[in-house]
Short mmCIF file of C-alpha atoms and ligand atoms in Angstrom, two decimals:
data_model
loop_
_atom_site.label_atom_id
_atom_site.label_comp_id
_atom_site.label_asym_id
_atom_site.label_seq_id
_atom_site.Cartn_x
_atom_site.Cartn_y
_atom_site.Cartn_z
CA UNK A 1 35.90 75.29 -21.41
CA UNK A 2 38.90 77.38 -23.68
CA UNK A 3 41.61 77.04 -20.82
CA UNK A 4 40.84 73.47 -20.71
CA UNK A 5 41.57 72.89 -24.92
CA UNK A 6 43.97 75.21 -24.89
CA UNK A 7 45.71 73.09 -22.32
CA UNK A 8 44.99 69.82 -24.04
CA UNK A 9 46.93 71.22 -26.87
CA UNK A 10 49.61 72.82 -25.04
CA UNK A 11 50.51 69.15 -24.16
CA UNK A 12 49.95 67.74 -27.67
CA UNK A 13 52.14 70.43 -28.95
CA UNK A 14 55.49 69.54 -26.19
CA UNK A 15 54.33 65.93 -26.91
CA UNK A 16 54.91 66.14 -30.99
CA UNK A 17 58.24 67.64 -30.33
CA UNK A 18 59.59 64.54 -29.41
CA UNK A 19 60.49 62.49 -32.87
CA UNK A 20 63.52 62.17 -34.82
CA UNK A 21 64.75 64.82 -36.24
CA UNK A 22 65.02 63.88 -40.66
CA UNK A 23 68.88 65.85 -40.22
CA UNK A 24 70.96 66.29 -36.78
CA UNK A 25 73.72 68.71 -38.38
CA UNK A 26 69.96 70.81 -38.80
CA UNK A 27 68.78 70.64 -35.71
CA UNK A 28 72.18 71.21 -34.00
CA UNK A 29 72.82 74.29 -36.03
CA UNK A 30 69.08 75.72 -35.13
CA UNK A 31 69.88 75.25 -31.57
CA UNK A 32 73.08 76.80 -31.97
CA UNK A 33 71.26 79.68 -33.43
CA UNK A 34 68.72 79.94 -30.89
CA UNK A 35 71.61 80.06 -27.83
CA UNK A 36 72.87 82.78 -29.15
CA UNK A 37 69.61 84.31 -29.40
CA UNK A 38 68.25 83.72 -26.00
CA UNK A 39 70.94 83.14 -24.36
CA UNK A 40 73.79 86.01 -25.91
CA UNK A 41 71.26 88.53 -26.59
CA UNK A 42 69.91 88.20 -23.25
CA UNK A 43 73.44 89.03 -21.55
CA UNK A 44 73.24 92.94 -21.35
CA UNK A 45 69.82 93.69 -19.90
CA UNK A 46 70.02 90.58 -17.68
CA UNK A 47 73.76 92.46 -16.39
CA UNK A 48 71.91 95.83 -15.77
CA UNK A 49 69.19 94.89 -14.05
CA UNK A 50 70.76 92.08 -11.49
CA UNK A 51 73.14 95.00 -10.68
CA UNK A 52 70.68 97.30 -9.89
CA UNK A 53 68.16 95.17 -7.75
CA UNK A 54 71.55 94.01 -5.98
CA UNK A 55 71.82 97.62 -4.93
CA UNK A 56 68.85 98.67 -4.30
CA UNK A 57 68.41 95.53 -2.13
CA UNK A 58 71.40 97.21 -0.01
CA UNK A 59 70.28 100.22 0.26
CA UNK A 60 66.66 99.32 1.95
CA UNK A 61 67.96 96.58 4.07
CA UNK A 62 70.43 98.75 5.38
CA UNK A 63 67.43 101.38 5.41
CA UNK A 64 65.32 98.88 7.59
CA UNK A 65 67.87 97.78 9.48
CA UNK A 66 68.32 100.84 12.01
CA UNK A 67 68.92 99.13 15.78
CA UNK A 68 72.98 98.98 16.28
CA UNK A 69 72.48 95.44 17.98
CA UNK A 70 72.88 93.79 14.70
CA UNK A 71 75.88 94.09 13.31
CA UNK A 72 76.43 95.61 9.78
CA UNK A 73 77.65 92.29 8.18
CA UNK A 74 73.98 90.75 8.60
CA UNK A 75 73.09 93.16 5.56
CA UNK A 76 75.41 91.24 3.89
CA UNK A 77 73.56 87.99 4.72
CA UNK A 78 70.06 89.49 3.61
CA UNK A 79 71.02 91.03 0.19
CA UNK A 80 72.84 87.42 -0.46
CA UNK A 81 69.87 85.48 0.70
CA UNK A 82 67.32 87.90 -1.16
CA UNK A 83 69.30 87.86 -4.02
CA UNK A 84 69.81 84.42 -4.44
CA UNK A 85 66.47 83.19 -3.72
CA UNK A 86 64.21 85.31 -5.26
CA UNK A 87 65.42 88.49 -7.19
CA UNK A 88 67.87 86.93 -9.69
CA UNK A 89 66.15 83.66 -10.89
CA UNK A 90 62.69 85.09 -10.44
CA UNK A 91 62.86 89.22 -11.11
CA UNK A 92 65.22 87.86 -14.44
CA UNK A 93 62.80 85.38 -16.00
CA UNK A 94 59.84 88.05 -15.43
CA UNK A 95 62.45 90.10 -17.51
CA UNK A 96 63.43 87.25 -19.89
CA UNK A 97 59.58 86.51 -20.75
CA UNK A 98 59.08 90.12 -21.99
CA UNK A 99 62.26 89.70 -24.17
CA UNK A 100 62.79 86.22 -24.89
CA UNK A 101 59.12 85.22 -25.00
CA UNK A 102 57.47 88.02 -27.00
CA UNK A 103 60.89 87.10 -29.49
CA UNK A 104 59.80 83.85 -29.78
CA UNK A 105 55.81 84.04 -29.85
CA UNK A 106 56.43 87.10 -32.95
CA UNK A 107 58.51 84.70 -34.97
CA UNK A 108 56.61 81.91 -34.57
CA UNK A 109 53.09 83.74 -35.61
CA UNK A 110 54.65 85.47 -38.08
CA UNK A 111 55.96 82.10 -39.95
CA UNK A 112 52.68 80.73 -39.15
CA UNK A 113 51.17 83.92 -40.90
CA UNK A 114 52.82 83.98 -44.25
CA UNK A 115 53.05 80.01 -44.18
CA UNK A 116 56.51 79.66 -43.65
CA UNK A 117 55.27 76.76 -41.05
CA UNK A 118 52.92 75.20 -43.54
CA UNK A 119 55.96 75.63 -46.23
CA UNK A 120 58.15 73.36 -43.68
CA UNK A 121 55.66 71.19 -43.31
CA UNK A 122 55.00 70.22 -47.07
CA UNK A 123 58.55 69.77 -47.12
CA UNK A 124 58.17 66.44 -45.16
CA UNK A 125 59.60 68.34 -41.94
CA UNK A 126 58.21 68.00 -38.64
CA UNK A 127 57.81 71.67 -37.46
CA UNK A 128 57.10 71.39 -33.96
CA UNK A 129 60.41 69.22 -33.83
CA UNK A 130 62.51 71.51 -35.92
CA UNK A 131 61.19 75.02 -34.67
CA UNK A 132 60.29 74.58 -31.07
CA UNK A 133 62.41 72.24 -29.61
CA UNK A 134 65.74 73.81 -30.11
CA UNK A 135 64.11 76.67 -28.57
CA UNK A 136 63.33 75.27 -25.60
CA UNK A 137 66.16 73.13 -25.17
CA UNK A 138 68.63 76.42 -25.90
CA UNK A 139 66.43 78.33 -22.90
CA UNK A 140 66.87 75.56 -20.78
CA UNK A 141 70.70 75.63 -21.70
CA UNK A 142 71.24 79.36 -21.48
CA UNK A 143 68.70 80.78 -19.15
CA UNK A 144 69.89 79.23 -15.46
CA UNK A 145 73.62 80.56 -16.72
CA UNK A 146 71.80 83.90 -17.02
CA UNK A 147 70.95 83.20 -13.34
CA UNK A 148 73.69 82.27 -12.27
CA UNK A 149 75.32 85.80 -13.95
CA UNK A 150 72.65 87.35 -12.26
CA UNK A 151 73.11 86.15 -8.92
CA UNK A 152 76.93 86.91 -9.35
CA UNK A 153 76.47 90.54 -10.42
CA UNK A 154 73.38 90.89 -7.92
CA UNK A 155 75.71 90.11 -4.98
CA UNK A 156 78.83 92.70 -6.50
CA UNK A 157 76.15 95.40 -7.16
CA UNK A 158 74.84 95.03 -3.32
CA UNK A 159 78.94 95.42 -2.42
CA UNK A 160 79.85 98.21 -4.27
CA UNK A 161 76.28 99.85 -3.34
CA UNK A 162 77.18 99.29 0.14
CA UNK A 163 80.96 100.60 0.11
CA UNK A 164 79.91 103.56 -2.17
CA UNK A 165 76.88 104.70 -0.01
CA UNK A 166 79.17 103.70 3.48
CA UNK A 167 76.99 101.80 4.65
CA UNK A 168 79.05 98.75 5.01
CA UNK A 169 83.14 98.28 4.15
CA UNK A 170 83.99 95.58 1.67
CA UNK A 171 85.71 93.75 4.20
CA UNK A 172 82.52 93.29 6.40
CA UNK A 173 80.36 92.66 3.67
CA UNK A 174 82.21 90.07 2.68
CA UNK A 175 82.57 88.55 6.05
CA UNK A 176 78.73 88.53 6.24
CA UNK A 177 78.72 86.81 2.45
CA UNK A 178 80.40 83.71 4.13
CA UNK A 179 78.24 83.69 7.47
CA UNK A 180 75.78 80.85 7.57
CA UNK A 181 75.81 79.89 3.73
CA UNK A 182 73.72 77.59 2.78
CA UNK A 183 74.33 75.81 -0.52
CA UNK A 184 70.52 74.09 -0.56
CA UNK A 185 69.43 77.96 -1.79
CA UNK A 186 71.58 78.02 -5.16
CA UNK A 187 70.35 74.79 -5.48
CA UNK A 188 66.71 75.95 -4.76
CA UNK A 189 67.26 78.56 -7.38
CA UNK A 190 68.69 76.46 -9.94
CA UNK A 191 65.58 74.19 -9.47
CA UNK A 192 63.63 77.76 -9.99
CA UNK A 193 65.17 78.87 -13.17
CA UNK A 194 65.36 75.41 -15.19
CA UNK A 195 61.22 75.30 -14.25
CA UNK A 196 61.17 79.42 -15.73
CA UNK A 197 63.28 79.05 -18.81
CA UNK A 198 60.76 75.68 -20.03
CA UNK A 199 57.81 78.08 -19.46
CA UNK A 200 59.41 81.73 -20.73
CA UNK A 201 60.01 79.16 -24.18
CA UNK A 202 57.15 76.93 -24.28
CA UNK A 203 54.25 79.03 -23.38
CA UNK A 204 55.21 82.12 -25.94
CA UNK A 205 55.59 79.00 -28.57
CA UNK A 206 52.70 77.65 -28.31
CA UNK A 207 50.79 80.80 -28.78
CA UNK A 208 52.99 82.01 -31.81
CA UNK A 209 52.75 78.74 -33.06
CA UNK A 210 48.79 78.19 -33.49
CA UNK A 211 47.95 82.35 -34.73
CA UNK A 212 45.75 82.25 -36.36
CA UNK A 213 44.96 85.26 -38.89
CA UNK A 214 47.33 87.83 -39.63
CA UNK A 215 49.63 90.67 -38.16
CA UNK A 216 47.50 92.02 -36.01
CA UNK A 217 46.89 88.21 -34.47
CA UNK A 218 51.04 88.27 -33.70
CA UNK A 219 50.79 91.62 -31.73
CA UNK A 220 47.80 90.03 -29.43
CA UNK A 221 49.39 86.68 -29.69
CA UNK A 222 52.73 87.82 -27.56
CA UNK A 223 50.76 90.02 -25.28
CA UNK A 224 48.94 87.15 -24.36
CA UNK A 225 52.39 84.82 -24.23
CA UNK A 226 53.99 87.19 -21.79
CA UNK A 227 51.37 87.89 -19.54
CA UNK A 228 50.40 84.22 -19.31
CA UNK A 229 54.36 83.38 -18.83
CA UNK A 230 54.49 85.92 -16.08
CA UNK A 231 51.47 84.73 -14.60
CA UNK A 232 52.78 81.36 -14.16
CA UNK A 233 56.03 82.09 -13.13
CA UNK A 234 54.98 83.56 -10.10
CA UNK A 235 52.67 80.83 -9.62
CA UNK A 236 55.67 78.45 -10.13
CA UNK A 237 57.47 80.05 -7.59
CA UNK A 238 54.50 79.94 -5.39
CA UNK A 239 54.43 76.40 -5.64
CA UNK A 240 58.40 75.93 -5.66
CA UNK A 241 58.80 77.85 -2.35
CA UNK A 242 55.69 75.47 -0.68
CA UNK A 243 57.07 72.33 -1.94
CA UNK A 244 61.13 72.81 -1.47
CA UNK A 245 62.10 75.04 1.12
CA UNK B 1 48.78 61.15 -60.98
CA UNK B 2 46.66 61.89 -57.98
CA UNK B 3 42.92 61.02 -57.90
CA UNK B 4 41.04 62.90 -55.65
CA UNK B 5 37.62 61.05 -54.66
CA UNK B 6 34.49 62.52 -52.45
CA UNK B 7 36.68 64.99 -50.74
CA UNK B 8 34.26 67.19 -48.34
CA UNK B 9 35.64 69.49 -46.01
CA UNK B 10 33.83 71.83 -43.53
CA UNK B 11 34.42 74.25 -41.06
CA UNK B 12 32.09 74.30 -38.57
CA UNK B 13 28.77 74.65 -39.79
CA UNK B 14 30.49 75.67 -42.90
CA UNK B 15 30.89 73.10 -45.73
CA UNK B 16 33.88 74.48 -47.69
CA UNK B 17 34.32 71.33 -50.15
CA UNK B 18 31.37 69.89 -50.93
CA UNK B 19 32.03 66.06 -52.79
CA UNK B 20 34.80 66.85 -55.07
CA UNK B 21 36.19 64.24 -57.35
CA UNK B 22 39.24 64.81 -60.42
CA UNK B 23 41.56 63.20 -61.75
CA UNK B 24 45.10 64.49 -62.28
CA UNK B 25 47.61 63.31 -64.43
CA UNK B 26 51.73 63.48 -64.77
CA UNK B 27 53.22 66.19 -67.50
CA UNK B 28 50.22 68.47 -67.45
CA UNK B 29 49.10 70.91 -65.49
CA UNK B 30 45.89 70.81 -63.85
CA UNK B 31 44.20 73.76 -63.39
CA UNK B 32 41.49 74.55 -60.14
CA UNK B 33 39.86 77.45 -61.04
CA UNK B 34 37.14 79.44 -59.47
CA UNK B 35 36.31 82.95 -58.20
CA UNK B 36 37.83 83.93 -54.46
CA UNK B 37 36.02 82.00 -52.02
CA UNK B 38 35.40 78.94 -54.29
CA UNK B 39 37.30 76.65 -52.28
CA UNK B 40 40.81 76.49 -53.91
CA UNK B 41 42.87 77.39 -51.62
CA UNK B 42 40.98 74.33 -48.75
CA UNK B 43 40.63 72.01 -51.86
CA UNK B 44 44.62 72.23 -52.28
CA UNK B 45 45.76 72.54 -48.51
CA UNK B 46 43.52 69.26 -48.34
CA UNK B 47 45.36 67.57 -50.96
CA UNK B 48 48.55 67.89 -49.64
CA UNK B 49 47.54 67.39 -45.92
CA UNK B 50 47.37 70.94 -44.06
CA UNK B 51 43.63 70.36 -43.54
CA UNK B 52 42.39 66.87 -43.19
CA UNK B 53 39.11 66.39 -44.84
CA UNK B 54 36.04 65.23 -43.55
CA UNK B 55 35.62 62.01 -45.21
CA UNK B 56 37.05 60.94 -49.43
CA UNK B 57 40.60 59.69 -50.61
CA UNK B 58 43.31 61.58 -51.92
CA UNK B 59 45.10 58.72 -54.04
CA UNK B 60 48.62 59.60 -54.62
CA UNK B 61 49.81 57.13 -57.55
CA UNK B 62 46.89 54.52 -55.96
CA UNK B 63 48.16 55.16 -51.99
CA UNK B 64 45.66 56.74 -49.70
CA UNK B 65 47.09 59.81 -48.89
CA UNK B 66 44.42 60.48 -45.92
CA UNK B 67 44.99 57.18 -44.42
CA UNK B 68 48.65 57.04 -44.38
CA UNK B 69 51.16 56.74 -41.27
CA UNK B 70 53.01 59.62 -39.92
CA UNK B 71 56.17 58.23 -41.52
CA UNK B 72 54.61 57.26 -45.27
CA UNK B 73 53.44 60.44 -45.15
CA UNK B 74 56.71 62.38 -44.56
CA UNK B 75 57.45 60.17 -47.47
CA UNK B 76 55.13 61.34 -50.10
CA UNK B 77 56.17 65.25 -48.98
CA UNK B 78 59.59 64.84 -50.11
CA UNK B 79 58.14 64.06 -53.85
CA UNK B 80 55.98 67.20 -53.13
CA UNK B 81 56.81 70.81 -53.49
CA UNK B 82 54.58 73.56 -53.03
CA UNK B 83 54.65 77.22 -53.97
CA UNK B 84 52.18 79.08 -51.94
CA UNK B 85 50.00 82.32 -52.52
CA UNK B 86 52.61 84.90 -50.42
CA UNK B 87 55.71 82.80 -51.74
CA UNK B 88 56.29 81.88 -47.94
CA UNK B 89 60.24 82.31 -48.16
CA UNK B 90 62.33 81.90 -44.86
CA UNK B 91 62.98 85.71 -43.99
CA UNK B 92 65.93 85.31 -41.84
CA UNK B 93 67.65 82.84 -45.19
CA UNK B 94 69.30 84.44 -48.02
CA UNK B 95 67.45 83.43 -51.43
CA UNK B 96 70.60 80.84 -51.70
CA UNK B 97 69.88 79.70 -48.32
CA UNK B 98 66.31 79.22 -49.10
CA UNK B 99 66.76 77.33 -51.96
CA UNK B 100 69.02 75.25 -50.36
CA UNK B 101 67.44 74.52 -47.45
CA UNK B 102 65.21 71.47 -48.20
CA UNK B 103 69.06 70.42 -49.99
CA UNK B 104 70.28 70.42 -46.80
CA UNK B 105 67.91 68.94 -44.75
CA UNK B 106 67.26 65.95 -47.08
CA UNK B 107 70.58 65.10 -48.86
CA UNK B 108 73.94 63.90 -48.23
CA UNK B 109 75.08 66.08 -50.65
CA UNK B 110 78.54 67.90 -50.57
CA UNK B 111 78.02 71.71 -50.18
CA UNK B 112 79.72 71.90 -53.94
CA UNK B 113 77.22 69.45 -54.88
CA UNK B 114 74.26 71.79 -53.50
CA UNK B 115 75.32 74.79 -54.36
CA UNK B 116 75.48 73.20 -58.00
CA UNK B 117 71.87 72.40 -57.77
CA UNK B 118 70.83 75.70 -56.28
CA UNK B 119 72.52 77.38 -59.18
CA UNK B 120 71.05 75.36 -61.53
CA UNK B 121 67.41 75.91 -60.32
CA UNK B 122 67.78 79.90 -59.91
CA UNK B 123 68.84 79.55 -63.25
CA UNK B 124 66.05 77.63 -64.85
CA UNK B 125 63.72 80.22 -62.82
CA UNK B 126 65.80 82.97 -64.67
CA UNK B 127 67.29 84.39 -61.47
CA UNK B 128 70.59 85.67 -61.47
CA UNK B 129 73.30 87.66 -59.17
CA UNK B 130 70.40 87.30 -56.30
CA UNK B 131 72.09 84.27 -54.60
CA UNK B 132 73.28 86.48 -51.11
CA UNK B 133 69.78 88.88 -51.21
CA UNK B 134 67.18 88.42 -48.58
CA UNK B 135 63.21 88.18 -49.28
CA UNK B 136 62.84 91.11 -48.32
CA UNK B 137 64.54 92.76 -50.91
CA UNK B 138 62.95 91.24 -53.80
CA UNK B 139 60.27 92.11 -55.24
CA UNK B 140 56.90 89.87 -55.77
CA UNK B 141 57.26 88.04 -59.43
CA UNK B 142 60.87 87.58 -58.02
CA UNK B 143 59.79 85.84 -54.67
CA UNK B 144 57.66 83.93 -56.66
CA UNK B 145 60.05 82.62 -58.61
CA UNK B 146 62.68 81.92 -55.70
CA UNK B 147 59.75 79.86 -54.45
CA UNK B 148 59.24 77.80 -57.76
CA UNK B 149 63.20 77.35 -57.35
CA UNK B 150 62.88 75.90 -54.07
CA UNK B 151 60.21 73.90 -54.80
CA UNK B 152 61.30 71.92 -57.45
CA UNK B 153 64.81 71.61 -56.29
CA UNK B 154 64.41 68.23 -54.99
CA UNK B 155 63.12 67.62 -58.70
CA UNK B 156 59.66 66.51 -56.96
CA UNK B 157 56.84 64.29 -58.64
CA UNK B 158 54.40 66.50 -57.51
CA UNK B 159 54.28 70.37 -57.58
CA UNK B 160 51.28 72.19 -55.79
CA UNK B 161 50.90 76.18 -56.83
CA UNK B 162 48.28 78.48 -55.02
CA UNK B 163 47.94 81.43 -57.47
CA UNK B 164 51.22 81.46 -58.83
CA UNK B 165 50.45 84.69 -60.55
CA UNK B 166 48.31 86.73 -58.05
CA UNK B 167 49.47 90.61 -57.58
CA UNK B 168 51.85 90.18 -60.56
CA UNK B 169 51.47 91.78 -63.42
CA UNK B 170 50.26 90.12 -66.94
CA UNK B 171 54.13 89.74 -68.64
CA UNK B 172 55.77 88.58 -64.94
CA UNK B 173 52.68 86.44 -64.58
CA UNK B 174 53.56 84.88 -68.58
CA UNK B 175 56.51 84.33 -67.97
CA UNK B 176 55.76 82.42 -64.53
CA UNK B 177 52.76 80.16 -66.83
CA UNK B 178 55.48 79.23 -69.08
CA UNK B 179 57.96 78.25 -66.33
CA UNK B 180 55.88 75.75 -64.70
CA UNK B 181 54.94 74.90 -67.89
CA UNK B 182 57.97 73.93 -69.09
CA UNK B 183 58.92 72.20 -66.12
CA UNK B 184 56.20 70.29 -66.16
CA UNK B 185 56.90 68.55 -69.06
CA UNK B 186 60.68 68.42 -68.92
CA UNK B 187 60.14 66.54 -65.41
CA UNK B 188 57.04 64.65 -66.25
CA UNK B 189 55.65 66.10 -62.65
CA UNK B 190 51.97 66.30 -61.99
CA UNK B 191 51.16 69.71 -61.52
CA UNK B 192 48.18 71.01 -59.89
CA UNK B 193 47.55 74.91 -59.84
CA UNK B 194 44.90 77.05 -58.45
CA UNK B 195 44.05 80.58 -60.36
CA UNK B 196 41.62 82.40 -61.06
CA UNK B 197 43.29 84.27 -63.82
CA UNK B 198 41.90 83.54 -67.20
CA UNK B 199 45.59 83.46 -69.55
CA UNK B 200 46.75 80.96 -67.35
CA UNK B 201 43.73 78.90 -67.60
CA UNK B 202 44.48 79.38 -71.50
CA UNK B 203 48.10 79.52 -71.58
CA UNK B 204 48.47 76.24 -69.55
CA UNK B 205 45.30 73.98 -68.43
CA UNK B 206 45.21 70.60 -69.81
CA UNK B 207 42.51 69.82 -67.36
CA UNK B 208 40.69 72.13 -65.50
CA UNK B 209 38.57 71.96 -62.74
CA UNK B 210 35.85 74.85 -62.23
CA UNK B 211 34.56 75.53 -58.59
CA UNK B 212 31.64 76.73 -57.38
CA UNK B 213 31.08 77.93 -54.02
CA UNK B 214 32.70 74.34 -52.90
CA UNK B 215 31.00 72.20 -55.82
CA UNK B 216 32.91 70.88 -58.75
CA UNK B 217 30.77 72.50 -61.32
CA UNK B 218 32.66 71.59 -64.40
CA UNK B 219 36.21 69.85 -65.49
CA UNK B 220 37.20 69.93 -69.56
CA UNK B 221 40.73 71.24 -71.20
CA UNK B 222 41.48 74.53 -72.29
CA UNK B 223 40.33 73.46 -76.09
CA UNK B 224 36.41 72.82 -74.37
CA UNK B 225 36.46 75.57 -71.97
CA UNK B 226 35.33 78.46 -73.78
CA UNK B 227 33.01 76.57 -75.88
CA UNK B 228 30.89 75.59 -72.44
CA UNK B 229 27.38 75.60 -72.10
CA UNK B 230 27.65 75.52 -68.34
CA UNK B 231 26.42 79.07 -67.11
CA UNK B 232 28.12 79.83 -64.32
CA UNK B 233 31.28 78.91 -65.98
CA UNK B 234 30.70 81.21 -68.81
CA UNK B 235 29.88 84.11 -66.34
CA UNK B 236 33.30 83.49 -64.76
CA UNK B 237 35.51 83.04 -67.91
CA UNK B 238 33.81 85.87 -70.09
CA UNK B 239 33.55 88.38 -66.68
CA UNK B 240 34.93 90.63 -69.02
CA UNK B 241 33.69 92.25 -72.33
CA UNK B 242 36.52 91.92 -74.47
CA UNK B 243 36.59 88.02 -74.16
CA UNK B 244 32.38 87.85 -74.67
CA UNK B 245 32.79 89.85 -77.91
CA UNK B 246 35.54 87.83 -78.44
CA UNK B 247 34.04 84.24 -78.14
CA UNK B 248 31.12 86.04 -80.27
CA UNK B 249 33.50 86.28 -83.39
CA UNK B 250 34.37 82.42 -82.38
CA UNK B 251 30.98 80.89 -82.66
CA UNK B 252 30.57 82.81 -85.45
CA UNK B 253 32.88 82.05 -87.52
CA UNK B 254 32.64 78.05 -86.60
CA UNK B 255 28.63 78.15 -86.71
CA UNK B 256 27.79 81.18 -89.03
CA UNK B 257 25.61 82.72 -86.53
CA UNK B 258 25.36 84.23 -83.38
CA UNK B 259 24.84 82.42 -80.13
CA UNK B 260 21.42 82.31 -79.10
CA UNK B 261 20.46 84.37 -76.37
CA UNK B 262 22.45 87.64 -77.04
CA UNK B 263 21.60 90.67 -79.48
N1 ADP C 301 41.33 77.92 -41.56
C1 ADP C 301 39.71 78.22 -42.45
N2 ADP C 301 38.48 78.42 -41.45
C2 ADP C 301 37.34 78.70 -41.72
N3 ADP C 301 37.43 79.19 -42.44
C3 ADP C 301 37.89 78.82 -43.62
C4 ADP C 301 39.34 78.29 -43.51
N4 ADP C 301 40.07 78.72 -44.79
C5 ADP C 301 39.21 79.07 -45.60
N5 ADP C 301 38.04 79.35 -45.16
C6 ADP C 301 36.54 79.95 -45.89
O1 ADP C 301 36.19 78.23 -47.37
C7 ADP C 301 36.13 79.01 -48.10
C8 ADP C 301 37.24 79.02 -49.10
O2 ADP C 301 38.60 79.72 -48.83
P1 ADP C 301 39.31 79.27 -49.76
O3 ADP C 301 39.59 77.96 -50.37
O4 ADP C 301 41.06 80.17 -49.50
O5 ADP C 301 39.19 80.60 -51.35
P2 ADP C 301 39.89 80.68 -52.68
O6 ADP C 301 39.20 80.17 -53.49
O7 ADP C 301 40.42 81.73 -53.29
O8 ADP C 301 40.79 80.06 -52.20
C9 ADP C 301 36.10 80.54 -47.39
O9 ADP C 301 35.23 81.07 -47.80
C10 ADP C 301 36.54 81.11 -46.03
O10 ADP C 301 36.12 81.51 -45.62
MG1 MG C 302 42.95 80.86 -52.55
#
């Protein structure tokens, strides 16, 4: 029962978000602010994890491909495809659910508990539009960009690891990268990243926006927001894979 | 002028406001008093529409706020300023940005005009050299004053203050009370103040509504309140022995004899 009413309120929140901004300039300012917070703010962590993920998948693929019948460049093919299809979008978004999601939930939760949301409401501002819309829009713009960067850095990390551990030479790796490349995979990864971006921003916004009680509740709400976002990401990952692949 | 008619509000089974009516005039301070948990904040939040009352009407100069469309409400809201119990300043903005926020949102003035207005109101609440500070760097009394400045920056017709002096020392409280009264008279605002502070009641209470467990128990002015015969109100007002003594002295002066029931 609780879940159903939560879903209902979540959908109502999304619907309430669509209203005419009171002042376009202020909304633009808030949007740019969120882009820098969500996008630029997470660039470092995304870069680090994607390089390592690429490196690890190279080493592990090489470990599993022991037969000399398969050419070494196949390792590059496998690394390329797993990074693009799964690791860059899904793993990055799981990490972003922690980084961005908890930030959104606690920021809105704090504003709710300290009556800042009420203060905006009294001024005659549509708080759902002003506080939630720019976050979701910024997420939809910057998170797919972060994932594109993660793809490139992941493959680069794999190439680096292959070279350093003398698994595959850079020339052979590059040859593998060009073998049977499907642009559809990139499209699929982007479809995933838009979906995940929406989840990462809207679910924590819901939990933060409707916090009741005191500061203890803010912590609880952001934990819950991260957990549910992660579950929803994995669930959406499965659904999209079943539908699109 | 704000009229509250037969407002009722409950949370689940619990009735928090029970059939309360009041008429609050412009150009004066209208006080809602009562002990903690008597429903002052809930009543005020019903008046500004943060809570939807179960039944009853809230009339802003004759227009029923409860039945308004979103757009009509927004128009009334632009004429409302509110000072929250915890100040509710935006943490991420400086004092100047906080006070300028309503101007940024709702006016097309140039930055210079806005800055001029901001400095005017900050001056009005006796804050100087705080423009660049963040709320976390201010004391409780200063936060209240910044919040008051933000509430009045758009020249509201209606001003709501929820416990403007809770958590402040008596001197700072008095400063805030006086400010609220001066601003009310100066701009002919309809001001509504929640308080349980008797000093404020005596200082600024042009109209007083006494709430007891969600009911309107008494209404009147600060001239009438200390002569009230209402048992519960008396217990609330004369919670301190000193005030009780003061009342007895005054009764003695007026009538020449001690009030009955005391010895
Ligand atoms: N959001 C809410 N949900 C449930 N009960 C509430 C809520 N807000 C206030 N109450 C209850 O309403 C009563 C009146 O509270 P309030 O108006 O805050 O008192 P005060 O006069 O101290 O401002 C209290 O018993 C409180 O528990
Ligand atoms: Mg209160």
